[in-house]
mmCIF file of C-alpha atoms in Angstrom:
data_model
loop_
_atom_site.group_PDB
_atom_site.id
_atom_site.type_symbol
_atom_site.label_atom_id
_atom_site.label_comp_id
_atom_site.label_asym_id
_atom_site.label_seq_id
_atom_site.Cartn_x
_atom_site.Cartn_y
_atom_site.Cartn_z
ATOM 1 C CA MET N 64 37.335 160.989 -69.789
ATOM 2 C CA MET N 65 38.309 156.973 -68.350
ATOM 3 C CA ALA N 66 41.465 155.545 -71.340
ATOM 4 C CA VAL N 67 39.953 153.400 -73.859
ATOM 5 C CA TRP N 68 40.258 150.217 -72.776
ATOM 6 C CA TYR N 69 39.865 147.556 -75.918
ATOM 7 C CA GLU N 70 41.505 145.975 -78.073
ATOM 8 C CA MET N 71 41.757 146.561 -81.446
ATOM 9 C CA GLU N 72 39.873 144.171 -82.943
ATOM 10 C CA GLU N 73 37.314 144.692 -81.116
ATOM 11 C CA LEU N 74 36.937 148.498 -82.227
ATOM 12 C CA VAL N 75 37.574 147.736 -85.903
ATOM 13 C CA PRO N 76 34.135 146.312 -86.122
ATOM 14 C CA ILE N 77 32.290 148.909 -84.597
ATOM 15 C CA VAL N 78 34.031 151.354 -87.455
ATOM 16 C CA GLY N 79 33.021 148.987 -90.303
ATOM 17 C CA ARG N 80 29.160 149.095 -89.521
ATOM 18 C CA LEU N 81 29.596 153.273 -89.388
ATOM 19 C CA ALA N 82 31.235 152.866 -92.434
ATOM 20 C CA ARG N 83 28.504 151.542 -93.662
ATOM 21 C CA LYS N 84 26.119 153.669 -92.418
ATOM 22 C CA TYR N 85 28.347 156.366 -93.679
ATOM 23 C CA THR N 86 28.428 154.644 -97.599
ATOM 24 C CA SER N 87 24.827 154.947 -97.558
ATOM 25 C CA GLY N 88 25.411 151.007 -97.167
ATOM 26 C CA ASP N 89 26.784 150.225 -100.570
ATOM 27 C CA SER N 90 30.515 150.355 -99.383
ATOM 28 C CA THR N 91 32.858 149.670 -96.506
ATOM 29 C CA SER N 92 35.233 150.460 -98.758
ATOM 30 C CA ILE N 93 37.206 153.844 -97.725
ATOM 31 C CA SER N 94 39.595 156.490 -97.725
ATOM 32 C CA TYR N 95 42.577 155.651 -94.922
ATOM 33 C CA GLU N 96 41.844 159.603 -94.325
ATOM 34 C CA LYS N 97 38.217 159.190 -93.680
ATOM 35 C CA ALA N 98 39.189 155.720 -91.459
ATOM 36 C CA GLU N 99 40.537 157.805 -89.039
ATOM 37 C CA GLN N 100 38.032 160.355 -88.213
ATOM 38 C CA LEU N 101 35.920 157.290 -87.957
ATOM 39 C CA MET N 102 37.247 156.255 -86.043
ATOM 40 C CA GLY N 103 38.406 158.662 -83.866
ATOM 41 C CA ALA N 104 34.250 158.868 -83.409
ATOM 42 C CA VAL N 105 34.264 155.876 -82.168
ATOM 43 C CA LEU N 106 36.270 155.947 -79.263
ATOM 44 C CA TYR N 107 35.872 159.719 -78.307
ATOM 45 C CA CYS N 108 32.039 158.023 -78.459
ATOM 46 C CA ILE N 109 34.325 155.287 -76.343
ATOM 47 C CA ARG N 110 34.931 157.566 -73.394
ATOM 48 C CA GLU N 111 31.864 159.498 -73.363
ATOM 49 C CA ALA N 112 30.300 155.961 -71.917
ATOM 50 C CA GLY N 113 33.535 156.439 -69.857
ATOM 51 C CA ALA N 114 32.770 159.821 -68.572
ATOM 52 C CA GLN N 115 29.690 158.828 -67.254
ATOM 53 C CA ARG N 116 29.237 157.838 -63.290
ATOM 54 C CA LYS N 117 26.761 155.001 -63.403
ATOM 55 C CA TRP N 118 30.094 153.560 -65.327
ATOM 56 C CA ALA N 119 32.918 154.315 -63.660
ATOM 57 C CA VAL N 120 33.265 150.854 -61.817
ATOM 58 C CA THR N 121 32.162 148.755 -64.302
ATOM 59 C CA ASP N 122 34.597 145.784 -64.912
ATOM 60 C CA ARG N 123 35.926 145.718 -69.023
ATOM 61 C CA GLU N 124 34.225 142.045 -69.207
ATOM 62 C CA ASN N 125 30.783 143.698 -68.080
ATOM 63 C CA LEU N 126 30.648 146.578 -71.011
ATOM 64 C CA THR N 127 31.682 145.619 -74.189
ATOM 65 C CA ALA N 128 33.458 147.431 -76.556
ATOM 66 C CA GLU N 129 30.125 148.026 -78.299
ATOM 67 C CA THR N 130 27.741 148.732 -75.488
ATOM 68 C CA ALA N 131 29.398 151.728 -75.087
ATOM 69 C CA TYR N 132 30.076 152.889 -77.963
ATOM 70 C CA LEU N 133 26.004 152.996 -78.460
ATOM 71 C CA THR N 134 25.948 154.986 -74.402
ATOM 72 C CA GLY N 135 28.438 157.278 -75.759
ATOM 73 C CA ALA N 136 26.682 158.323 -78.883
ATOM 74 C CA ALA N 137 23.830 158.326 -76.587
ATOM 75 C CA CYS N 138 25.563 160.480 -75.023
ATOM 76 C CA VAL N 139 26.695 162.939 -77.674
ATOM 77 C CA GLU N 140 23.161 162.476 -78.811
ATOM 78 C CA LYS N 141 22.111 164.594 -75.591
ATOM 79 C CA LYS N 142 25.094 167.153 -75.073
ATOM 80 C CA THR N 143 24.278 168.516 -78.874
ATOM 81 C CA LYS N 144 20.158 169.053 -78.258
ATOM 82 C CA ARG N 145 21.366 170.426 -74.912
ATOM 83 C CA ALA N 146 24.234 172.738 -76.037
ATOM 84 C CA LEU N 147 21.765 173.963 -78.642
ATOM 85 C CA ARG N 148 19.683 174.614 -75.783
ATOM 86 C CA LEU N 149 21.173 176.210 -73.849
ATOM 87 C CA TYR N 150 22.041 178.416 -76.607
ATOM 88 C CA HIS N 151 19.084 179.269 -77.776
ATOM 89 C CA GLN N 152 19.220 180.837 -74.419
ATOM 90 C CA ILE N 153 22.954 182.113 -74.262
ATOM 91 C CA LEU N 154 20.914 184.911 -77.093
ATOM 92 C CA LYS N 155 17.517 185.505 -75.513
ATOM 93 C CA ASN N 156 19.952 188.479 -73.355
ATOM 94 C CA PHE N 157 22.824 188.182 -75.287
ATOM 95 C CA ASP N 158 24.860 191.463 -74.885
ATOM 96 C CA SER N 159 28.510 191.816 -76.471
ATOM 97 C CA TYR N 160 28.879 195.006 -74.405
ATOM 98 C CA GLU N 161 30.171 195.989 -77.959
ATOM 99 C CA GLN N 162 33.382 193.195 -78.324
ATOM 100 C CA HIS N 163 33.598 192.596 -81.468
ATOM 101 C CA CYS N 164 35.028 188.433 -80.688
ATOM 102 C CA LEU N 165 32.264 187.307 -78.609
ATOM 103 C CA ASN N 166 29.813 189.009 -80.299
ATOM 104 C CA GLU N 167 31.421 187.540 -83.978
ATOM 105 C CA THR N 168 31.436 183.612 -82.331
ATOM 106 C CA ILE N 169 28.092 183.520 -80.194
ATOM 107 C CA THR N 170 26.369 185.808 -83.656
ATOM 108 C CA LYS N 171 28.221 183.455 -86.848
ATOM 109 C CA GLY N 172 30.189 181.044 -86.106
ATOM 110 C CA MET N 173 28.001 178.833 -83.483
ATOM 111 C CA PRO N 174 24.802 179.123 -86.253
ATOM 112 C CA GLU N 175 27.073 177.506 -88.322
ATOM 113 C CA TYR N 176 28.486 175.522 -85.654
ATOM 114 C CA PHE N 177 25.609 174.180 -84.686
ATOM 115 C CA ARG N 178 24.933 173.246 -88.934
ATOM 116 C CA TRP N 179 27.755 171.565 -89.489
ATOM 117 C CA TYR N 180 28.562 169.425 -86.714
ATOM 118 C CA ASP N 181 28.607 166.113 -86.762
ATOM 119 C CA PRO N 182 27.451 164.375 -83.755
ATOM 120 C CA ILE N 183 27.075 160.793 -86.166
ATOM 121 C CA PHE N 184 30.840 160.582 -88.342
ATOM 122 C CA ALA N 185 33.070 163.317 -86.788
ATOM 123 C CA PRO N 186 31.332 163.786 -82.519
ATOM 124 C CA GLN N 187 35.363 164.824 -81.801
ATOM 125 C CA GLU N 188 35.567 167.661 -84.501
ATOM 126 C CA THR N 189 34.938 171.296 -82.552
ATOM 127 C CA LEU N 190 34.959 172.737 -85.510
ATOM 128 C CA LEU N 191 35.308 176.853 -84.666
ATOM 129 C CA THR N 192 38.259 177.996 -82.678
ATOM 130 C CA LEU N 193 36.114 180.186 -80.772
ATOM 131 C CA ASP N 194 37.995 183.129 -80.683
ATOM 132 C CA TYR N 195 37.053 184.699 -77.151
ATOM 133 C CA PRO N 196 38.265 182.881 -74.103
ATOM 134 C CA VAL N 197 36.035 182.518 -71.133
ATOM 135 C CA LEU N 198 38.062 181.891 -67.442
ATOM 136 C CA GLU N 199 38.451 177.916 -67.807
ATOM 137 C CA ASP N 200 41.177 176.557 -69.284
ATOM 138 C CA LEU N 201 39.241 174.372 -72.362
ATOM 139 C CA LYS N 202 42.334 173.053 -74.641
ATOM 140 C CA ASP N 203 41.806 169.358 -73.023
ATOM 141 C CA TYR N 204 38.118 169.576 -74.289
ATOM 142 C CA THR N 205 37.216 168.528 -77.605
ATOM 143 C CA GLY N 206 34.112 168.331 -80.253
ATOM 144 C CA ILE N 207 30.659 168.184 -78.301
ATOM 145 C CA ASP N 208 31.978 168.670 -74.886
ATOM 146 C CA CYS N 209 34.203 171.962 -75.988
ATOM 147 C CA VAL N 210 31.017 173.844 -77.437
ATOM 148 C CA GLU N 211 28.984 172.941 -74.563
ATOM 149 C CA ARG N 212 31.328 173.758 -71.497
ATOM 150 C CA TRP N 213 32.154 177.406 -73.051
ATOM 151 C CA LEU N 214 28.486 178.300 -73.760
ATOM 152 C CA SER N 215 28.026 177.187 -70.137
ATOM 153 C CA ARG N 216 30.652 179.758 -69.127
ATOM 154 C CA VAL N 217 29.919 181.849 -71.379
ATOM 155 C CA LYS N 218 25.859 182.074 -69.992
ATOM 156 C CA GLN N 219 27.700 182.951 -66.079
ATOM 157 C CA GLU N 220 29.576 185.271 -67.217
ATOM 158 C CA GLN N 221 26.425 187.370 -68.806
ATOM 159 C CA GLN N 222 24.652 186.380 -65.446
ATOM 160 C CA PHE N 223 27.686 188.719 -64.204
ATOM 161 C CA LEU N 224 27.818 191.491 -66.568
ATOM 162 C CA HIS N 225 24.132 191.579 -66.203
ATOM 163 C CA CYS N 226 24.156 192.201 -62.882
ATOM 164 C CA PHE N 227 25.810 195.606 -63.816
ATOM 165 C CA PRO N 228 23.631 199.109 -65.225
ATOM 166 C CA ARG N 229 24.869 198.340 -69.010
ATOM 167 C CA ALA N 230 26.777 202.347 -69.025
ATOM 168 C CA ASP N 231 28.963 201.002 -66.049
ATOM 169 C CA LEU N 232 29.743 198.334 -67.476
ATOM 170 C CA ILE N 233 30.216 199.645 -70.813
ATOM 171 C CA TRP N 234 32.551 202.722 -68.468
ATOM 172 C CA MET N 235 34.296 199.782 -66.794
ATOM 173 C CA LEU N 236 35.759 198.026 -69.251
ATOM 174 C CA GLU N 237 36.522 201.558 -71.216
ATOM 175 C CA GLU N 238 38.386 201.858 -68.331
ATOM 176 C CA TYR N 239 40.332 198.935 -68.681
ATOM 177 C CA ASP N 240 41.482 199.110 -72.052
ATOM 178 C CA GLU N 241 39.948 201.946 -74.542
ATOM 179 C CA ASP N 242 40.233 200.359 -77.205
ATOM 180 C CA TYR N 243 38.369 196.364 -75.546
ATOM 181 C CA ARG N 244 36.050 196.440 -78.695
ATOM 182 C CA ASP N 245 38.658 195.347 -80.463
ATOM 183 C CA GLY N 246 40.542 192.726 -78.217
ATOM 184 C CA MET N 247 39.892 188.825 -77.384
ATOM 185 C CA ASP N 248 39.864 189.339 -73.533
ATOM 186 C CA ASN N 249 37.509 187.673 -71.634
ATOM 187 C CA LEU N 250 34.625 190.641 -70.571
ATOM 188 C CA CYS N 251 34.425 189.415 -66.274
ATOM 189 C CA GLU N 252 38.007 189.594 -66.559
ATOM 190 C CA MET N 253 38.280 193.012 -67.512
ATOM 191 C CA VAL N 254 35.114 194.282 -65.002
ATOM 192 C CA LEU N 255 36.489 192.695 -62.188
ATOM 193 C CA SER N 256 39.984 193.472 -62.492
ATOM 194 C CA VAL N 257 38.168 197.459 -62.092
ATOM 195 C CA CYS N 258 36.257 196.401 -59.060
ATOM 196 C CA VAL N 259 38.718 195.503 -57.066
ATOM 197 C CA LYS N 260 40.590 199.006 -58.238
ATOM 198 C CA GLN N 261 36.916 200.546 -56.994
ATOM 199 C CA VAL N 262 37.037 198.658 -53.624
ATOM 200 C CA LEU N 263 40.491 199.537 -53.209
ATOM 201 C CA ALA N 264 40.251 203.555 -54.208
ATOM 202 C CA GLY N 265 37.024 203.624 -51.879
ATOM 203 C CA LYS N 266 34.955 204.852 -54.868
ATOM 204 C CA SER N 267 31.586 203.772 -56.334
ATOM 205 C CA LEU N 268 30.895 202.977 -59.414
ATOM 206 C CA ALA N 269 28.620 206.334 -59.975
ATOM 207 C CA ASN N 270 31.607 208.460 -59.333
ATOM 208 C CA ARG N 271 33.382 208.323 -63.121
ATOM 209 C CA VAL N 272 36.868 209.070 -62.719
ATOM 210 C CA PHE N 273 39.724 207.190 -62.582
ATOM 211 C CA GLY N 274 43.264 209.072 -62.067
ATOM 212 C CA ARG N 275 46.328 209.444 -60.088
ATOM 213 C CA GLU N 276 44.494 210.654 -56.968
ATOM 214 C CA GLU N 277 42.801 207.315 -57.234
ATOM 215 C CA GLU N 278 45.810 205.611 -58.051
ATOM 216 C CA ASN N 279 47.945 206.435 -54.689
ATOM 217 C CA ARG N 280 45.214 205.751 -52.497
ATOM 218 C CA ILE N 281 45.093 202.510 -53.845
ATOM 219 C CA ARG N 282 48.521 201.828 -53.106
ATOM 220 C CA GLU N 283 48.185 202.850 -49.893
ATOM 221 C CA THR N 284 46.047 201.165 -49.363
ATOM 222 C CA LEU N 285 48.064 197.758 -50.266
ATOM 223 C CA GLU N 286 50.375 198.883 -48.243
ATOM 224 C CA GLN N 287 48.649 199.296 -45.361
ATOM 225 C CA GLY N 288 46.925 195.944 -45.718
ATOM 226 C CA GLY N 289 47.597 193.907 -48.010
ATOM 227 C CA ALA N 290 46.868 189.653 -49.273
ATOM 228 C CA ARG N 291 44.300 190.124 -46.524
ATOM 229 C CA LEU N 292 42.508 193.232 -48.187
ATOM 230 C CA LEU N 293 40.791 190.644 -50.746
ATOM 231 C CA ASP N 294 39.064 188.940 -47.070
ATOM 232 C CA GLU N 295 38.618 192.123 -45.089
ATOM 233 C CA LYS N 296 37.121 194.162 -48.553
ATOM 234 C CA ILE N 297 37.035 193.029 -51.628
ATOM 235 C CA TYR N 298 35.091 189.560 -51.376
ATOM 236 C CA PRO N 299 32.276 190.615 -49.850
ATOM 237 C CA VAL N 300 31.824 193.766 -52.156
ATOM 238 C CA LEU N 301 32.019 190.876 -55.291
ATOM 239 C CA ARG N 302 30.057 188.186 -52.820
ATOM 240 C CA LYS N 303 26.948 190.610 -52.300
ATOM 241 C CA LEU N 304 27.250 191.887 -56.430
ATOM 242 C CA VAL N 305 27.403 188.099 -57.742
ATOM 243 C CA SER N 306 24.230 186.924 -55.056
ATOM 244 C CA LYS N 307 22.255 189.038 -57.919
ATOM 245 C CA ALA N 308 22.175 185.634 -59.598
ATOM 246 C CA GLY N 309 19.963 184.530 -57.501
ATOM 247 C CA ARG N 310 19.828 180.755 -57.439
ATOM 248 C CA ASP N 311 23.000 180.650 -59.226
ATOM 249 C CA ALA N 312 25.266 183.104 -57.618
ATOM 250 C CA ASP N 313 27.185 180.316 -55.502
ATOM 251 C CA ALA N 314 27.967 178.085 -59.185
ATOM 252 C CA LEU N 315 28.438 182.050 -60.685
ATOM 253 C CA TRP N 316 31.069 182.857 -57.719
ATOM 254 C CA PHE N 317 33.014 179.387 -57.759
ATOM 255 C CA TYR N 318 33.663 180.290 -61.065
ATOM 256 C CA LEU N 319 34.649 183.698 -61.029
ATOM 257 C CA PHE N 320 37.029 183.671 -57.925
ATOM 258 C CA PRO N 321 39.834 182.588 -59.534
ATOM 259 C CA ALA N 322 39.993 185.957 -61.611
ATOM 260 C CA ILE N 323 39.437 188.275 -58.960
ATOM 261 C CA ASP N 324 42.362 187.191 -56.888
ATOM 262 C CA SER N 325 44.052 187.051 -60.538
ATOM 263 C CA ALA N 326 43.098 190.716 -60.576
ATOM 264 C CA PHE N 327 43.970 191.766 -57.393
ATOM 265 C CA VAL N 328 47.500 189.983 -58.117
ATOM 266 C CA ARG N 329 48.166 191.826 -60.845
ATOM 267 C CA ILE N 330 46.767 195.585 -58.663
ATOM 268 C CA GLN N 331 49.061 195.199 -56.222
ATOM 269 C CA TYR N 332 52.552 194.015 -57.864
ATOM 270 C CA THR N 333 51.949 196.654 -60.404
ATOM 271 C CA ALA N 334 51.454 198.962 -58.053
ATOM 272 C CA ARG N 335 54.177 197.968 -55.793
ATOM 273 C CA HIS N 336 56.087 198.174 -58.880
ATOM 274 C CA ARG N 337 54.924 201.869 -60.257
ATOM 275 C CA GLY N 338 53.727 200.701 -63.449
ATOM 276 C CA GLN N 339 54.481 197.483 -64.663
ATOM 277 C CA GLU N 340 52.905 194.883 -65.426
ATOM 278 C CA ALA N 341 52.708 191.523 -64.352
ATOM 279 C CA ASP N 342 53.474 188.549 -66.478
ATOM 280 C CA ASP N 343 51.193 185.496 -66.157
ATOM 281 C CA ARG N 344 54.006 183.637 -64.564
ATOM 282 C CA VAL N 345 54.426 186.713 -62.150
ATOM 283 C CA ILE N 346 50.681 185.754 -61.419
ATOM 284 C CA GLU N 347 50.533 182.455 -60.674
ATOM 285 C CA ILE N 348 54.193 182.911 -58.570
ATOM 286 C CA GLU N 349 52.596 185.771 -57.054
ATOM 287 C CA LEU N 350 49.212 183.977 -55.868
ATOM 288 C CA GLN N 351 51.029 180.852 -54.814
ATOM 289 C CA ARG N 352 53.259 183.140 -51.903
ATOM 290 C CA GLU N 353 51.053 186.143 -50.652
ATOM 291 C CA VAL N 354 47.472 185.284 -51.771
ATOM 292 C CA THR N 355 47.497 181.597 -50.489
ATOM 293 C CA TYR N 356 49.654 182.547 -46.952
ATOM 294 C CA GLU N 357 47.542 185.353 -46.342
ATOM 295 C CA THR N 358 43.751 184.283 -47.171
ATOM 296 C CA GLU N 359 43.518 181.123 -48.418
ATOM 297 C CA THR N 360 41.502 181.578 -50.583
ATOM 298 C CA THR N 361 39.564 178.001 -51.299
ATOM 299 C CA THR N 362 38.176 177.925 -47.958
ATOM 300 C CA ALA N 363 38.028 181.567 -46.981
ATOM 301 C CA GLY N 364 36.930 183.603 -50.022
ATOM 302 C CA LEU N 365 34.665 180.564 -51.029
ATOM 303 C CA GLN N 366 32.649 181.146 -47.585
ATOM 304 C CA ARG N 367 32.358 184.645 -48.371
ATOM 305 C CA GLN N 368 28.745 184.457 -48.516
ATOM 306 C CA SER N 369 26.745 187.401 -46.472
ATOM 307 C CA ALA N 370 29.782 189.871 -45.502
ATOM 308 C CA GLU N 371 28.810 193.346 -45.820
ATOM 309 C CA PRO N 372 30.210 195.314 -49.115
ATOM 310 C CA GLY N 373 31.680 198.010 -47.366
ATOM 311 C CA ALA N 374 31.803 201.381 -47.899
ATOM 312 C CA VAL N 375 32.035 200.711 -51.744
ATOM 313 C CA ASP N 376 28.062 200.845 -53.907
ATOM 314 C CA PHE N 377 27.681 198.225 -56.477
ATOM 315 C CA ALA N 378 24.284 199.092 -57.202
#
C-alpha cells in the first residue's frame, strides 16, 4: 500500500465525522484511545484507496483526503463481503485432516471474526492470531487484508491437499510427524516434504513403507544428482500432481513452489549431515548457494508444465 500523503488538518475533520457517527450524533467527545482507533480506521481506508491501481498515478491535488477515505471505506466493505463468501466456499469441502490448529481456526475462530469485525470503526483490527501458518508471510497485513489473504491461501492449500486420496494424505502427515494433529505446522509443507522424499526414493505412495533402505536410496540419489534433481525428477512429478487442481493449477504451483525447494534443501542437508535437521537460516543459505545456482528456480521450475512424472505415481 502507498503511504498516506495528507496533513493532520485534512484528516481530523474525517475523524470528527466518524466520531459523530460512532456516538450516533450525540457528541464528538470520545476517549483518547477511541480517537486513536478512529484515526487508525481513517488511515487504513486511505491506504486501501491507494492500493487500488486507478489511484496509483493520481496527483496529490486531484485526490482529497475525504475522497480517498470514502473510496477506501467502500473497498473495505467489498473485501469483507468477499472474504465472507470465500470462507463459505472453503467450508463446503473443508478438511482439517485431523489437525486441531487448522480446524479450530476455521470452524471456531473465523465465525467469531466475522461476528465481531468492525469495517467502519476498526477496519485495521485483525482480531484473530491466525495460529495456523500458511505458506506466505502475512506480517505486513492487518485487518480484512490479512484475513482475506489468509483465507485465499487456505483455499489454495485445500485444493492441493484434495489432490490426494485422504488415506494417503493422513499417512504422509503421520510419516512426517506422528504428532502432527497437535502441532501447528503447515499441512502442505509436511506433505510436500514427504512427496519429495518419495520421489527421491523412487517410491509410489501406494507403498507406505519408509525405512533405512529408502533413506539410503535418497542419500545415494542426492549424491549422484544434487540440486539438478529438482528439474529432472521433483518438479515434473509435483507439477503433474498439482495439475489436478484444474484451471487454478498455475497459481497453486506458484504458491507451493518455494516450499518444494525448501523441502528439498532440508532433505539434502539432513542426508548430508546424517540426520542433523537444518534450521531456517541454513535453508536460506543453501537455497541461495545450491538451488538457485544449479536450477534457476524462478524460471526453470515454474516453466515445468508438462514433463513426464518418471517412476513415481501419485495418482
